[in-house]
Coordinates of C-alpha atoms (C1' of nucleotides) in Angstrom, one line a residue:
Chain A
M1 CA 53.7 42.3 -24.0
K2 CA 50.8 43.5 -26.0
K3 CA 50.6 41.8 -29.4
S4 CA 49.4 43.1 -32.8
K5 CA 45.9 42.5 -33.9
T6 CA 46.9 40.0 -36.5
E7 CA 49.0 38.1 -34.0
T8 CA 46.2 38.1 -31.5
A9 CA 43.8 36.7 -34.0
E10 CA 46.3 34.1 -35.1
T11 CA 46.9 33.0 -31.5
R12 CA 43.1 32.7 -30.9
Q13 CA 42.7 30.6 -34.0
R14 CA 45.7 28.4 -33.0
I15 CA 44.2 27.8 -29.6
I16 CA 40.9 26.7 -31.2
E17 CA 42.6 24.4 -33.6
I18 CA 44.8 22.7 -31.0
D19 CA 41.8 22.4 -28.8
A20 CA 39.7 20.8 -31.5
Q21 CA 42.3 18.1 -31.9
A22 CA 42.7 17.5 -28.2
F23 CA 38.9 17.4 -27.6
K24 CA 38.5 14.8 -30.3
R25 CA 41.4 12.8 -29.0
N26 CA 40.7 12.8 -25.3
G27 CA 37.1 14.1 -24.8
I28 CA 35.9 17.4 -23.4
D29 CA 36.1 16.8 -19.6
A30 CA 39.6 15.3 -19.9
T31 CA 41.1 18.2 -21.8
G32 CA 42.2 21.0 -19.5
V33 CA 42.7 24.7 -20.3
A34 CA 46.3 24.7 -19.0
E35 CA 47.1 21.7 -21.2
I36 CA 45.8 23.5 -24.4
M37 CA 47.6 26.7 -23.6
A38 CA 50.8 24.8 -23.0
A39 CA 50.4 23.1 -26.4
A40 CA 49.9 26.5 -27.9
G41 CA 53.2 27.6 -26.3
L42 CA 51.5 29.9 -23.8
T43 CA 50.7 29.9 -20.1
H44 CA 47.2 29.3 -18.9
G45 CA 46.7 32.8 -17.5
G46 CA 46.3 34.3 -20.9
F47 CA 43.4 32.0 -21.9
Y48 CA 40.8 34.5 -20.6
R49 CA 42.1 37.3 -22.9
H50 CA 40.7 35.1 -25.8
F51 CA 37.7 33.3 -24.3
E52 CA 35.1 34.0 -21.7
S53 CA 35.2 30.4 -20.4
K54 CA 36.3 26.9 -21.2
Q55 CA 32.7 26.3 -22.4
Q56 CA 33.0 29.0 -25.0
L57 CA 36.2 27.3 -26.4
V58 CA 34.3 24.0 -26.5
T59 CA 31.6 25.6 -28.7
E60 CA 34.1 27.3 -31.0
A61 CA 36.3 24.2 -31.3
C62 CA 33.3 22.2 -32.2
A63 CA 32.1 24.8 -34.7
A64 CA 35.6 24.9 -36.3
S65 CA 35.7 21.1 -36.6
M66 CA 32.3 20.9 -38.2
D67 CA 33.1 23.7 -40.6
Q68 CA 36.3 21.9 -41.7
L69 CA 34.3 18.7 -42.2
V70 CA 31.5 20.4 -44.2
H71 CA 34.1 22.3 -46.3
S72 CA 35.9 19.1 -47.3
A73 CA 32.7 17.2 -47.9
K74 CA 31.5 20.1 -50.2
A75 CA 34.8 20.0 -52.1
A76 CA 34.5 16.2 -52.6
A77 CA 30.8 16.4 -53.6
G78 CA 31.7 19.2 -56.1
A79 CA 34.1 16.7 -57.8
G80 CA 31.4 14.1 -58.3
L81 CA 29.5 11.3 -56.6
E82 CA 32.5 8.9 -56.5
P83 CA 34.8 11.4 -54.7
L84 CA 32.0 12.1 -52.2
L85 CA 31.6 8.3 -51.5
E86 CA 35.4 8.0 -51.2
H87 CA 35.3 10.9 -48.8
L88 CA 32.7 9.2 -46.6
R89 CA 34.6 5.9 -46.7
N90 CA 37.6 7.7 -45.4
V91 CA 35.6 8.9 -42.4
L92 CA 34.8 5.2 -41.9
H93 CA 38.5 4.3 -41.3
A94 CA 39.2 2.6 -38.0
E95 CA 41.8 5.2 -37.0
N96 CA 39.7 8.0 -38.4
T97 CA 42.5 10.5 -38.4
Y98 CA 41.0 11.8 -41.5
L99 CA 40.8 15.6 -41.3
G100 CA 41.5 15.3 -37.6
G101 CA 38.2 13.5 -37.1
C102 CA 34.6 14.2 -36.8
P103 CA 33.4 15.7 -33.4
L104 CA 30.1 13.9 -33.7
I105 CA 31.9 10.6 -33.7
A106 CA 34.8 11.5 -31.3
M107 CA 32.6 13.1 -28.6
G108 CA 29.1 12.0 -29.5
S109 CA 27.8 11.1 -26.0
E110 CA 29.5 14.1 -24.5
L111 CA 28.0 16.5 -27.1
A112 CA 24.6 15.1 -26.2
R113 CA 25.1 16.5 -22.7
S114 CA 26.7 19.8 -23.8
D115 CA 25.1 23.2 -23.6
K116 CA 22.7 24.8 -26.1
N117 CA 25.3 26.7 -28.1
T118 CA 27.5 23.6 -28.6
R119 CA 24.6 21.4 -29.6
H120 CA 23.5 24.1 -32.0
V121 CA 26.7 24.3 -33.9
A122 CA 26.9 20.5 -34.0
S123 CA 23.3 20.4 -35.3
Q124 CA 23.9 23.0 -37.9
G125 CA 27.0 21.1 -39.2
F126 CA 24.9 17.9 -39.4
R127 CA 22.2 19.6 -41.4
E128 CA 24.8 20.9 -43.9
L129 CA 26.3 17.4 -44.3
V130 CA 22.8 16.0 -44.9
E131 CA 22.2 18.6 -47.6
I132 CA 25.4 17.8 -49.4
I133 CA 24.8 14.1 -49.4
A134 CA 21.1 14.5 -50.2
D135 CA 22.0 16.4 -53.4
W136 CA 23.5 13.2 -54.7
G137 CA 20.5 11.1 -53.7
L138 CA 19.2 8.9 -56.6
S139 CA 15.6 9.4 -55.7
N140 CA 13.4 11.9 -57.5
D141 CA 11.8 12.9 -54.2
P142 CA 14.0 15.3 -52.3
A143 CA 12.6 14.3 -49.0
T144 CA 13.5 10.7 -49.6
S145 CA 17.0 11.7 -50.6
A146 CA 17.3 13.6 -47.3
D147 CA 16.1 10.6 -45.4
G148 CA 18.7 8.5 -47.1
A149 CA 21.4 11.0 -46.3
I150 CA 20.3 11.2 -42.6
F151 CA 20.4 7.4 -42.4
T152 CA 23.8 7.2 -44.1
L153 CA 25.3 9.7 -41.7
T154 CA 23.8 8.4 -38.5
S155 CA 24.7 4.8 -39.5
M156 CA 28.3 5.9 -40.1
L157 CA 28.4 7.6 -36.7
G158 CA 27.1 4.5 -35.0
A159 CA 29.5 2.2 -36.9
V160 CA 32.6 4.2 -36.1
T161 CA 31.6 4.7 -32.5
M162 CA 31.0 1.0 -32.0
A163 CA 34.1 0.1 -33.8
R164 CA 36.1 2.2 -31.4
I165 CA 34.5 0.6 -28.3
I166 CA 35.0 -3.0 -29.5
D167 CA 38.1 -4.6 -28.1
D168 CA 38.6 -7.0 -31.0
P169 CA 40.2 -5.3 -34.0
E170 CA 38.8 -8.0 -36.3
L171 CA 35.2 -7.2 -35.3
S172 CA 35.8 -3.5 -35.5
E173 CA 37.0 -3.9 -39.0
R174 CA 33.9 -6.0 -39.8
I175 CA 31.6 -3.3 -38.4
L176 CA 33.2 -0.7 -40.6
R177 CA 33.2 -2.9 -43.7
I178 CA 29.5 -3.5 -43.3
A179 CA 28.8 0.2 -42.9
K180 CA 30.9 0.9 -46.1
T181 CA 29.0 -1.7 -48.1
S182 CA 25.7 -0.1 -47.1
L183 CA 27.0 3.3 -47.9
V184 CA 26.2 3.0 -51.6
K185 CA 23.0 1.0 -51.3
V186 CA 21.1 2.8 -48.6
P187 CA 20.9 6.4 -49.8
A188 CA 20.0 5.2 -53.3
R189 CA 17.1 3.1 -52.1
S190 CA 13.5 3.7 -53.1
Chain K
M1 CA 29.0 -1.7 12.3
K2 CA 29.9 -4.8 10.4
K3 CA 27.0 -6.0 8.2
S4 CA 25.9 -9.6 7.4
K5 CA 27.1 -11.2 4.3
T6 CA 23.8 -10.9 2.5
E7 CA 23.5 -7.2 3.5
T8 CA 27.0 -6.6 2.2
A9 CA 26.2 -8.3 -1.1
E10 CA 22.9 -6.3 -1.4
T11 CA 24.7 -3.0 -0.7
R12 CA 27.3 -3.8 -3.3
Q13 CA 24.6 -4.6 -5.9
R14 CA 22.7 -1.4 -5.0
I15 CA 25.8 0.7 -5.5
I16 CA 26.3 -0.8 -9.0
E17 CA 22.7 -0.3 -10.0
I18 CA 22.5 3.3 -8.8
D19 CA 25.8 4.0 -10.5
A20 CA 24.8 2.4 -13.8
Q21 CA 21.8 4.8 -13.9
A22 CA 24.0 7.9 -13.0
F23 CA 26.7 7.0 -15.5
K24 CA 24.1 6.7 -18.3
R25 CA 22.5 10.0 -17.2
N26 CA 25.5 12.2 -16.7
G27 CA 28.5 10.3 -18.1
I28 CA 31.5 8.7 -16.4
D29 CA 33.7 11.6 -15.6
A30 CA 30.8 13.7 -14.3
T31 CA 29.6 11.0 -11.9
G32 CA 31.5 11.1 -8.5
V33 CA 32.1 8.4 -6.0
A34 CA 30.7 10.5 -3.2
E35 CA 27.5 11.3 -5.2
I36 CA 26.9 7.6 -5.8
M37 CA 27.4 6.6 -2.2
A38 CA 25.1 9.4 -1.0
A39 CA 22.4 8.2 -3.4
A40 CA 22.8 4.7 -1.9
G41 CA 22.3 6.2 1.6
L42 CA 26.0 5.8 2.6
T43 CA 29.1 8.0 3.1
H44 CA 31.9 8.0 0.5
G45 CA 34.4 6.4 2.9
G46 CA 32.8 3.0 2.7
F47 CA 33.2 2.8 -1.0
Y48 CA 36.5 1.1 -0.9
R49 CA 35.1 -1.8 1.2
H50 CA 33.2 -2.8 -2.0
F51 CA 35.4 -1.7 -4.9
E52 CA 39.1 -1.3 -5.5
S53 CA 38.7 1.9 -7.5
K54 CA 36.2 4.0 -9.3
Q55 CA 37.4 2.4 -12.5
Q56 CA 36.3 -1.0 -11.2
L57 CA 32.8 0.3 -10.5
V58 CA 32.6 1.7 -14.0
T59 CA 33.4 -1.7 -15.4
E60 CA 30.9 -3.5 -13.2
A61 CA 28.2 -0.9 -13.8
C62 CA 28.7 -1.3 -17.5
A63 CA 28.6 -5.1 -17.3
A64 CA 25.4 -4.9 -15.3
S65 CA 23.8 -2.6 -17.8
M66 CA 24.7 -4.8 -20.7
D67 CA 23.5 -7.9 -18.9
Q68 CA 20.2 -6.3 -18.3
L69 CA 19.9 -5.3 -21.9
V70 CA 20.9 -8.7 -23.2
H71 CA 18.5 -10.4 -20.8
S72 CA 15.5 -8.3 -21.9
A73 CA 16.4 -8.7 -25.6
K74 CA 16.6 -12.5 -25.1
A75 CA 13.2 -12.5 -23.5
A76 CA 11.7 -10.5 -26.3
A77 CA 13.3 -12.6 -29.0
G78 CA 12.0 -15.8 -27.2
A79 CA 8.5 -14.4 -27.6
G80 CA 8.9 -14.0 -31.4
L81 CA 10.2 -11.7 -34.1
E82 CA 7.5 -9.0 -33.6
P83 CA 8.2 -8.6 -29.9
L84 CA 12.0 -8.4 -30.7
L85 CA 11.4 -5.6 -33.2
E86 CA 9.1 -3.9 -30.7
H87 CA 11.9 -4.2 -28.2
L88 CA 14.4 -2.6 -30.6
R89 CA 11.9 0.2 -31.4
N90 CA 11.6 1.0 -27.8
V91 CA 15.4 1.5 -27.6
L92 CA 14.9 4.0 -30.4
H93 CA 12.7 6.3 -28.3
A94 CA 14.0 9.8 -28.0
E95 CA 14.0 9.7 -24.2
N96 CA 15.3 6.2 -24.2
T97 CA 14.5 5.6 -20.5
Y98 CA 13.7 2.0 -21.6
L99 CA 15.4 -0.3 -19.1
G100 CA 17.4 2.6 -17.8
G101 CA 19.1 2.9 -21.2
C102 CA 21.9 1.3 -23.1
P103 CA 25.4 2.2 -22.1
L104 CA 26.7 2.0 -25.6
I105 CA 24.3 4.8 -26.5
A106 CA 24.5 6.9 -23.4
M107 CA 28.3 6.8 -23.0
G108 CA 29.5 5.7 -26.5
S109 CA 32.4 8.1 -27.0
E110 CA 33.5 7.8 -23.3
L111 CA 33.5 4.0 -23.5
A112 CA 35.7 4.2 -26.6
R113 CA 38.3 5.8 -24.3
S114 CA 37.8 3.5 -21.4
D115 CA 40.2 0.8 -20.1
K116 CA 40.5 -2.7 -21.4
N117 CA 38.2 -4.3 -19.0
T118 CA 35.3 -1.9 -19.6
R119 CA 35.6 -2.1 -23.3
H120 CA 35.7 -5.9 -23.0
V121 CA 32.4 -6.2 -21.1
A122 CA 30.8 -3.7 -23.5
S123 CA 32.1 -5.7 -26.5
Q124 CA 30.9 -9.0 -25.0
G125 CA 27.4 -7.5 -24.6
F126 CA 27.4 -6.2 -28.1
R127 CA 28.3 -9.7 -29.4
E128 CA 25.4 -11.3 -27.5
L129 CA 23.0 -8.7 -28.9
V130 CA 24.2 -9.4 -32.4
E131 CA 23.7 -13.1 -31.9
I132 CA 20.1 -12.6 -30.6
I133 CA 19.1 -10.5 -33.6
A134 CA 21.0 -12.6 -36.1
D135 CA 19.0 -15.7 -35.0
W136 CA 16.0 -14.0 -36.5
G137 CA 17.7 -13.0 -39.8
L138 CA 15.8 -14.0 -42.8
S139 CA 18.9 -14.9 -44.8
N140 CA 19.9 -18.6 -45.1
D141 CA 23.5 -17.6 -44.7
P142 CA 24.3 -17.1 -41.0
A143 CA 27.2 -14.7 -41.7
T144 CA 24.8 -12.5 -43.7
S145 CA 22.3 -12.5 -40.9
A146 CA 25.1 -11.5 -38.5
D147 CA 26.1 -8.7 -40.8
G148 CA 22.5 -7.5 -40.9
A149 CA 22.3 -7.6 -37.1
I150 CA 25.6 -5.7 -36.7
F151 CA 24.4 -3.0 -39.1
T152 CA 21.0 -2.8 -37.4
L153 CA 22.6 -2.3 -34.0
T154 CA 25.3 0.2 -35.0
S155 CA 22.8 2.2 -37.0
M156 CA 20.5 2.4 -34.0
L157 CA 23.4 3.5 -31.8
G158 CA 24.2 6.2 -34.3
A159 CA 20.6 7.3 -34.7
V160 CA 19.9 7.7 -31.0
T161 CA 23.3 9.4 -30.3
M162 CA 22.7 11.9 -33.1
A163 CA 19.1 12.5 -32.1
R164 CA 20.3 13.4 -28.6
I165 CA 22.9 15.9 -30.0
I166 CA 20.5 17.6 -32.4
D167 CA 18.9 20.8 -30.8
D168 CA 15.7 20.6 -32.9
P169 CA 13.2 18.0 -31.5
E170 CA 11.6 17.7 -34.9
L171 CA 14.8 16.6 -36.6
S172 CA 15.6 14.3 -33.7
E173 CA 12.2 12.6 -34.2
R174 CA 12.8 12.3 -37.9
I175 CA 16.2 10.7 -37.4
L176 CA 14.7 8.1 -35.1
R177 CA 11.7 7.5 -37.4
I178 CA 14.1 6.8 -40.3
A179 CA 16.1 4.4 -38.2
K180 CA 12.9 2.6 -37.2
T181 CA 11.8 2.2 -40.8
S182 CA 15.1 0.7 -41.7
L183 CA 14.9 -1.7 -38.7
V184 CA 12.8 -4.2 -40.5
K185 CA 14.2 -3.9 -44.0
V186 CA 17.9 -4.0 -43.4
P187 CA 18.5 -7.2 -41.4
A188 CA 16.1 -9.0 -43.8
R189 CA 18.0 -8.0 -46.9
S190 CA 19.8 -10.4 -49.3
Chain R
dT1 C1' 24.7 -23.1 24.3
dG2 C1' 27.5 -19.3 26.1
dT3 C1' 31.7 -16.5 26.0
dA4 C1' 35.8 -14.1 24.0
dC5 C1' 37.8 -12.4 20.2
dA6 C1' 38.7 -11.4 15.3
dT7 C1' 36.6 -9.5 11.3
dC8 C1' 35.1 -5.9 8.5
dA9 C1' 31.0 -2.6 6.7
dG10 C1' 30.4 1.9 7.4
dT11 C1' 31.7 6.8 9.3
dG12 C1' 33.7 11.2 8.7
dA13 C1' 37.9 13.8 8.7
dA14 C1' 41.9 14.4 6.0
dC15 C1' 45.2 13.7 2.1
dG16 C1' 47.2 15.5 -2.3
dC17 C1' 46.0 16.9 -6.7
dG18 C1' 44.4 19.2 -10.8
dC19 C1' 40.7 21.8 -12.3
dG20 C1' 38.6 26.5 -14.0
dT21 C1' 39.2 31.0 -12.9
dT22 C1' 41.1 35.6 -11.1
dC23 C1' 44.5 39.0 -10.5
dA24 C1' 48.5 42.2 -10.1
dC25 C1' 51.9 43.0 -13.0
dT26 C1' 54.9 43.6 -17.5
dG27 C1' 56.0 45.7 -21.6
dA28 C1' 55.2 46.0 -26.6
dT29 C1' 51.6 48.1 -29.6
dG30 C1' 48.3 51.3 -31.1
dT31 C1' 46.6 56.0 -30.7
dA32 C1' 46.0 61.0 -29.8
dC33 C1' 48.3 65.2 -30.0
Chain L
dT1 C1' 57.2 62.6 -37.8
dG2 C1' 57.9 62.5 -32.8
dT3 C1' 56.3 62.1 -28.1
dA4 C1' 53.2 60.7 -24.2
dC5 C1' 49.9 57.8 -22.8
dA6 C1' 46.3 54.2 -22.9
dT7 C1' 45.5 49.5 -24.2
dC8 C1' 45.8 44.8 -23.6
dA9 C1' 48.2 39.9 -24.8
dG10 C1' 50.7 37.2 -22.0
dT11 C1' 52.9 35.9 -17.3
dG12 C1' 52.9 33.3 -13.1
dA13 C1' 51.2 33.0 -8.5
dA14 C1' 47.1 32.3 -6.1
dC15 C1' 42.0 31.3 -5.4
dG16 C1' 38.3 28.0 -4.0
dC17 C1' 36.6 23.7 -5.1
dG18 C1' 35.6 18.9 -5.8
dC19 C1' 37.7 15.0 -7.1
dG20 C1' 39.5 9.9 -5.9
dT21 C1' 41.6 7.9 -2.2
dT22 C1' 43.3 6.9 2.7
dC23 C1' 42.9 6.2 7.5
dA24 C1' 41.8 5.8 12.5
dC25 C1' 37.9 4.6 14.5
dT26 C1' 33.2 2.2 15.8
dG27 C1' 30.4 -1.5 16.8
dA28 C1' 27.6 -5.3 15.0
dT29 C1' 28.5 -9.9 13.0
dG30 C1' 30.7 -14.3 12.5
dT31 C1' 33.8 -17.7 14.5
dA32 C1' 36.5 -20.5 17.7
dC33 C1' 36.5 -22.6 22.0

DNA sequence: TGTACATCAGTGAACGCGCGTTCACTGATGTAC
DNA sequence: TGTACATCAGTGAACGCGCGTTCACTGATGTAC
């Protein structure tokens, strides 16, 4: 049942994308290889024709998610400051289904315990997001703009994570609202 | 081998405390019942004399961690604004071994997927922390002070989580430094 | 206060289960002639 | 272009392993008389 090169590449990509969704929904540990393969319409045995290990898939799925996030942020920023802010506000939605979600938010504490490669692709994605936002910083000093961008991003990460933990929807909404309000003020400061 | 009531209560407490440490170090899924019992000097079979399930232990360990955190924050706040800020700055250390760490930071994305009870104790702890910080808000409007406290806490959560993901120690330090700088300014705003 | 008995914390073997991974096999694809 | 053969994506059974949980048992503790 050998498949053509294009088919193989497409299957590999499909596994990564399905996996990226599942990881963000249920976490890394809770997502099994067999489950992902079944969702891709395959049996689990074929997994190792595409990846060396589950860990490699984790890394690639994380990279794909970050790339998608960076790509859409770049597109929004290219259209102006207001679209960029709108883009960031979307990330701050309670459900956060936007673009399938940000891996930093959905699996933050799990990523912190992940291996070198996974943390590296996550870090690289973060750096790119900082750069995109910093380019719109209102300060004349680039370093200050970058600081503002870093604070904006990490504050958003914390707000959405906390909003998801909180068991009271009203408080969750309030947390996100406060983060949104600070979105414009903070990176523009100083 | 029945033990006295005090001994039993002490053992139960010991399991919770050891478990709280392990969860914060390695995450919920990665921490096994047998591992915890061994660390407490017991065999895994006895676990179910103290807890109905692993899930119950997760909830109790989370509650104990939050209580400890709230208790120390209260003590610091009682000593004045400067001790409280110093307390918050300690939480923002890269290693964050302070008080054994905050469960919201160490297991944020895992807590977001936890059951109702666990999310409830985490939420309750968060509300108490907000109250403690809001009491020191420099605004005359209590609601604004609470908003500042919420933003401070969630921003800290995001900063430490991101600092732990980042693979470059220099950038991690920078993230924490920026969060520390904003610590004083933000809750005092407006 | 002393004795007989019920309680129950802790032991260690065993349970079913799902995990990541391996492997012999299949058969369509790509390649060499 | 046609034929023969090597490749390899995908299958499905099987692997060892560690997990949460159960259970028969032990023996010190608490209780009833």
